Amino acid sequence: MRKCSFCGNFESSERKLLTNNDDSAFICEYCANAAFSAFHGDEKKVETSEDCVAFDTITPKGLKAVLDNYVIGQERAKKVFSVGVYNHYKRIFKQSDDDTELAKSNILLIGPTGSGKTLMAQTLARFLHVPIAICDATSLTEAGYVGEDVENILTKLYQAAGCDIKKAEQGIVFVDEIDKIARMGENRSITRDVSGEGVQQALLKIIEGSSVNIPPNGGRKHPNQEFVQIDTTNILFVCGGAFDGLNEIIERRVGKNVLGFNQNRRGKKERQNAISLVEPDDLVHFGLIPELIGRLHSITTLNEITTDDMVRILTEPKNALLRQYEKLFAMDGAKLMFDDEAVREVANLAIKRKTGARGLRSIMEEMMTDIMFDLPELNGYEVHISKDAVDKKAEPLLIKVK
């Protein structure tokens, strides 16, 4: 297949290519328009391949390959997430003219903190050039109470889209910590639940798909301000949460009693496997209302990160932490080198802190601060980090090479 030599997108019915005499180079109409605008100073905004991804060239395997560059492990979750995102945007951009109307499928990610839930959403949003808004469900309250209105989520998306309504209406909203707004038990409380079930009820309207009036600058609504109307029909909602305690609910359902003599015999791996058996009814017992679960059609789970996964996270992704520090050292003319045992020790420390991959950066910052304080003076040196240096039992080894 022929593809544009500038943006790399393949030729399609929606993206026509021009070629030179010997077919050695190609340019698509979007890049040609951008070049015309650059030469002639056309102030009119030109739609380039950065602004409009050729969705007809995207496949679930291609999306998963993008995730593989940044998210280590979680193979099943990456596959489910890729299919969900692919079907969502296929529904928007490839909708046929027949009577069959494709419904929107939102996604629920269940997994421990630092396992990659937010990263997956951010990675595909960046790859697809669509705006994304990330919010914490614990900061939301019902309208009329102190806190942040649920509709302010859409204001964040509108602002992330550069105040372009059309872009915002095709964006992604990630609601994190969705498990923290679960009802405390299945019975309705007599007292007012302004940040739990009330927020779940408020989320129903925008997740299902409706026209919502939002204040463009955020904050509380008041009668005299201007509003922007956003249609949420084509906005993909992704919810994530750790759901601590859900595995006990699942085990009771499948017949493995949490209490009794066998409690200590069940290992960590067996408890993780229980989460993968989650069903919508388990989430109802956890405290999510059935109406909200019914709008989160695709449910997938993420595994807890192991030490081996931590080592891979430190070294393999395109934005791996070790690569970032190596680049920082190279900017000052020094070379950073980590022993294999040192890398594993950093991974072990992150496992002990139980903060997932998110805790790796804080560990690295603590360890590297003293070294980087003297970094401008280490031009021409190799800095070797050993396991003892990670444990702060020894200083890094400095070798002059220039």
mmCIF file of N, CA and C in Angstrom, residues 21-64:
data_model
loop_
_atom_site.group_PDB
_atom_site.id
_atom_site.type_symbol
_atom_site.label_atom_id
_atom_site.label_comp_id
_atom_site.label_asym_id
_atom_site.label_seq_id
_atom_site.Cartn_x
_atom_site.Cartn_y
_atom_site.Cartn_z
ATOM 1 N N ASN A 21 7.218 11.645 -10.644
ATOM 2 C CA ASN A 21 7.245 10.907 -11.921
ATOM 3 C C ASN A 21 7.611 9.439 -11.764
ATOM 4 N N ASP A 22 8.530 9.120 -10.857
ATOM 5 C CA ASP A 22 8.974 7.723 -10.736
ATOM 6 C C ASP A 22 8.353 7.001 -9.537
ATOM 7 N N ASP A 23 7.285 7.580 -8.976
ATOM 8 C CA ASP A 23 6.581 6.949 -7.845
ATOM 9 C C ASP A 23 7.499 6.643 -6.665
ATOM 10 N N SER A 24 8.509 7.474 -6.434
ATOM 11 C CA SER A 24 9.421 7.240 -5.315
ATOM 12 C C SER A 24 9.020 8.013 -4.071
ATOM 13 N N ALA A 25 8.106 8.979 -4.242
ATOM 14 C CA ALA A 25 7.671 9.780 -3.098
ATOM 15 C C ALA A 25 6.198 10.129 -3.266
ATOM 16 N N PHE A 26 5.504 10.272 -2.133
ATOM 17 C CA PHE A 26 4.072 10.559 -2.165
ATOM 18 C C PHE A 26 3.753 11.648 -1.143
ATOM 19 N N ILE A 27 2.671 12.376 -1.397
ATOM 20 C CA ILE A 27 2.188 13.357 -0.438
ATOM 21 C C ILE A 27 0.664 13.309 -0.432
ATOM 22 N N CYS A 28 0.080 13.318 0.785
ATOM 23 C CA CYS A 28 -1.379 13.265 0.883
ATOM 24 C C CYS A 28 -1.958 14.673 0.810
ATOM 25 N N GLU A 29 -3.283 14.757 0.638
ATOM 26 C CA GLU A 29 -3.916 16.056 0.458
ATOM 27 C C GLU A 29 -3.810 16.915 1.705
ATOM 28 N N TYR A 30 -3.786 16.288 2.897
ATOM 29 C CA TYR A 30 -3.679 17.068 4.119
ATOM 30 C C TYR A 30 -2.308 17.746 4.209
ATOM 31 N N CYS A 31 -1.256 16.989 3.920
ATOM 32 C CA CYS A 31 0.088 17.559 3.963
ATOM 33 C C CYS A 31 0.277 18.589 2.852
ATOM 34 N N ALA A 32 -0.358 18.348 1.686
ATOM 35 C CA ALA A 32 -0.264 19.311 0.588
ATOM 36 C C ALA A 32 -0.926 20.633 0.972
ATOM 37 N N ASN A 33 -2.077 20.557 1.625
ATOM 38 C CA ASN A 33 -2.753 21.776 2.083
ATOM 39 C C ASN A 33 -1.919 22.508 3.120
ATOM 40 N N ALA A 34 -1.296 21.748 4.018
ATOM 41 C CA ALA A 34 -0.455 22.368 5.038
ATOM 42 C C ALA A 34 0.746 23.064 4.402
ATOM 43 N N ALA A 35 1.342 22.422 3.353
ATOM 44 C CA ALA A 35 2.476 23.034 2.667
ATOM 45 C C ALA A 35 2.046 24.316 1.939
ATOM 46 N N PHE A 36 0.882 24.274 1.306
ATOM 47 C CA PHE A 36 0.372 25.465 0.616
ATOM 48 C C PHE A 36 0.178 26.607 1.605
ATOM 49 N N SER A 37 -0.371 26.282 2.757
ATOM 50 C CA SER A 37 -0.612 27.298 3.784
ATOM 51 C C SER A 37 0.704 27.886 4.286
ATOM 52 N N ALA A 38 1.736 27.033 4.421
ATOM 53 C CA ALA A 38 3.027 27.509 4.923
ATOM 54 C C ALA A 38 3.703 28.446 3.923
ATOM 55 N N PHE A 39 3.585 28.138 2.626
ATOM 56 C CA PHE A 39 4.244 28.956 1.604
ATOM 57 C C PHE A 39 3.504 30.264 1.347
ATOM 58 N N HIS A 40 2.186 30.229 1.382
ATOM 59 C CA HIS A 40 1.392 31.394 0.976
ATOM 60 C C HIS A 40 0.813 32.161 2.153
ATOM 61 N N GLY A 41 1.101 31.731 3.376
ATOM 62 C CA GLY A 41 0.658 32.480 4.537
ATOM 63 C C GLY A 41 -0.837 32.494 4.734
ATOM 64 N N ASP A 42 -1.491 31.431 4.353
ATOM 65 C CA ASP A 42 -2.933 31.358 4.522
ATOM 66 C C ASP A 42 -3.245 31.260 6.014
ATOM 67 N N GLU A 43 -4.006 32.208 6.539
ATOM 68 C CA GLU A 43 -4.319 32.213 7.967
ATOM 69 C C GLU A 43 -5.415 31.233 8.326
ATOM 70 N N LYS A 44 -6.115 30.699 7.348
ATOM 71 C CA LYS A 44 -7.183 29.740 7.617
ATOM 72 C C LYS A 44 -6.592 28.458 8.181
ATOM 73 N N LYS A 45 -7.179 27.950 9.224
ATOM 74 C CA LYS A 45 -6.682 26.725 9.847
ATOM 75 C C LYS A 45 -6.804 25.560 8.879
ATOM 76 N N VAL A 46 -5.702 24.878 8.655
ATOM 77 C CA VAL A 46 -5.673 23.762 7.722
ATOM 78 C C VAL A 46 -5.712 22.459 8.497
ATOM 79 N N GLU A 47 -6.546 21.538 8.059
ATOM 80 C CA GLU A 47 -6.642 20.239 8.718
ATOM 81 C C GLU A 47 -5.483 19.370 8.268
ATOM 82 N N THR A 48 -4.578 19.079 9.176
ATOM 83 C CA THR A 48 -3.411 18.266 8.856
ATOM 84 C C THR A 48 -3.587 16.873 9.426
ATOM 85 N N SER A 49 -2.637 16.015 9.119
ATOM 86 C CA SER A 49 -2.722 14.651 9.621
ATOM 87 C C SER A 49 -2.575 14.614 11.136
ATOM 88 N N GLU A 50 -1.975 15.680 11.753
ATOM 89 C CA GLU A 50 -1.902 15.741 13.208
ATOM 90 C C GLU A 50 -3.288 15.910 13.809
ATOM 91 N N ASP A 51 -4.144 16.668 13.082
ATOM 92 C CA ASP A 51 -5.471 16.965 13.606
ATOM 93 C C ASP A 51 -6.491 15.902 13.232
ATOM 94 N N CYS A 52 -6.226 15.145 12.196
ATOM 95 C CA CYS A 52 -7.209 14.172 11.717
ATOM 96 C C CYS A 52 -6.508 12.854 11.412
ATOM 97 N N VAL A 53 -6.542 11.945 12.324
ATOM 98 C CA VAL A 53 -5.936 10.638 12.109
ATOM 99 C C VAL A 53 -6.764 9.856 11.093
ATOM 100 N N ALA A 54 -6.096 9.147 10.202
ATOM 101 C CA ALA A 54 -6.802 8.328 9.216
ATOM 102 C C ALA A 54 -7.323 7.077 9.915
ATOM 103 N N PHE A 55 -8.560 7.135 10.393
ATOM 104 C CA PHE A 55 -9.097 6.040 11.188
ATOM 105 C C PHE A 55 -9.299 4.775 10.356
ATOM 106 N N ASP A 56 -9.343 4.910 9.015
ATOM 107 C CA ASP A 56 -9.516 3.716 8.202
ATOM 108 C C ASP A 56 -8.243 2.878 8.151
ATOM 109 N N THR A 57 -7.126 3.403 8.647
ATOM 110 C CA THR A 57 -5.874 2.636 8.665
ATOM 111 C C THR A 57 -5.604 2.012 10.036
ATOM 112 N N ILE A 58 -6.470 2.256 11.007
ATOM 113 C CA ILE A 58 -6.260 1.779 12.371
ATOM 114 C C ILE A 58 -6.925 0.411 12.558
ATOM 115 N N THR A 59 -6.248 -0.474 13.280
ATOM 116 C CA THR A 59 -6.783 -1.798 13.611
ATOM 117 C C THR A 59 -6.592 -2.045 15.105
ATOM 118 N N PRO A 60 -7.354 -2.984 15.691
ATOM 119 C CA PRO A 60 -7.120 -3.317 17.099
ATOM 120 C C PRO A 60 -5.694 -3.776 17.373
ATOM 121 N N LYS A 61 -5.111 -4.541 16.441
ATOM 122 C CA LYS A 61 -3.736 -4.987 16.633
ATOM 123 C C LYS A 61 -2.772 -3.807 16.625
ATOM 124 N N GLY A 62 -3.067 -2.819 15.752
ATOM 125 C CA GLY A 62 -2.224 -1.631 15.708
ATOM 126 C C GLY A 62 -2.296 -0.833 16.999
ATOM 127 N N LEU A 63 -3.501 -0.720 17.569
ATOM 128 C CA LEU A 63 -3.662 -0.003 18.830
ATOM 129 C C LEU A 63 -2.955 -0.735 19.969
ATOM 130 N N LYS A 64 -3.061 -2.059 19.977
ATOM 131 C CA LYS A 64 -2.378 -2.820 21.025
ATOM 132 C C LYS A 64 -0.858 -2.697 20.890
#
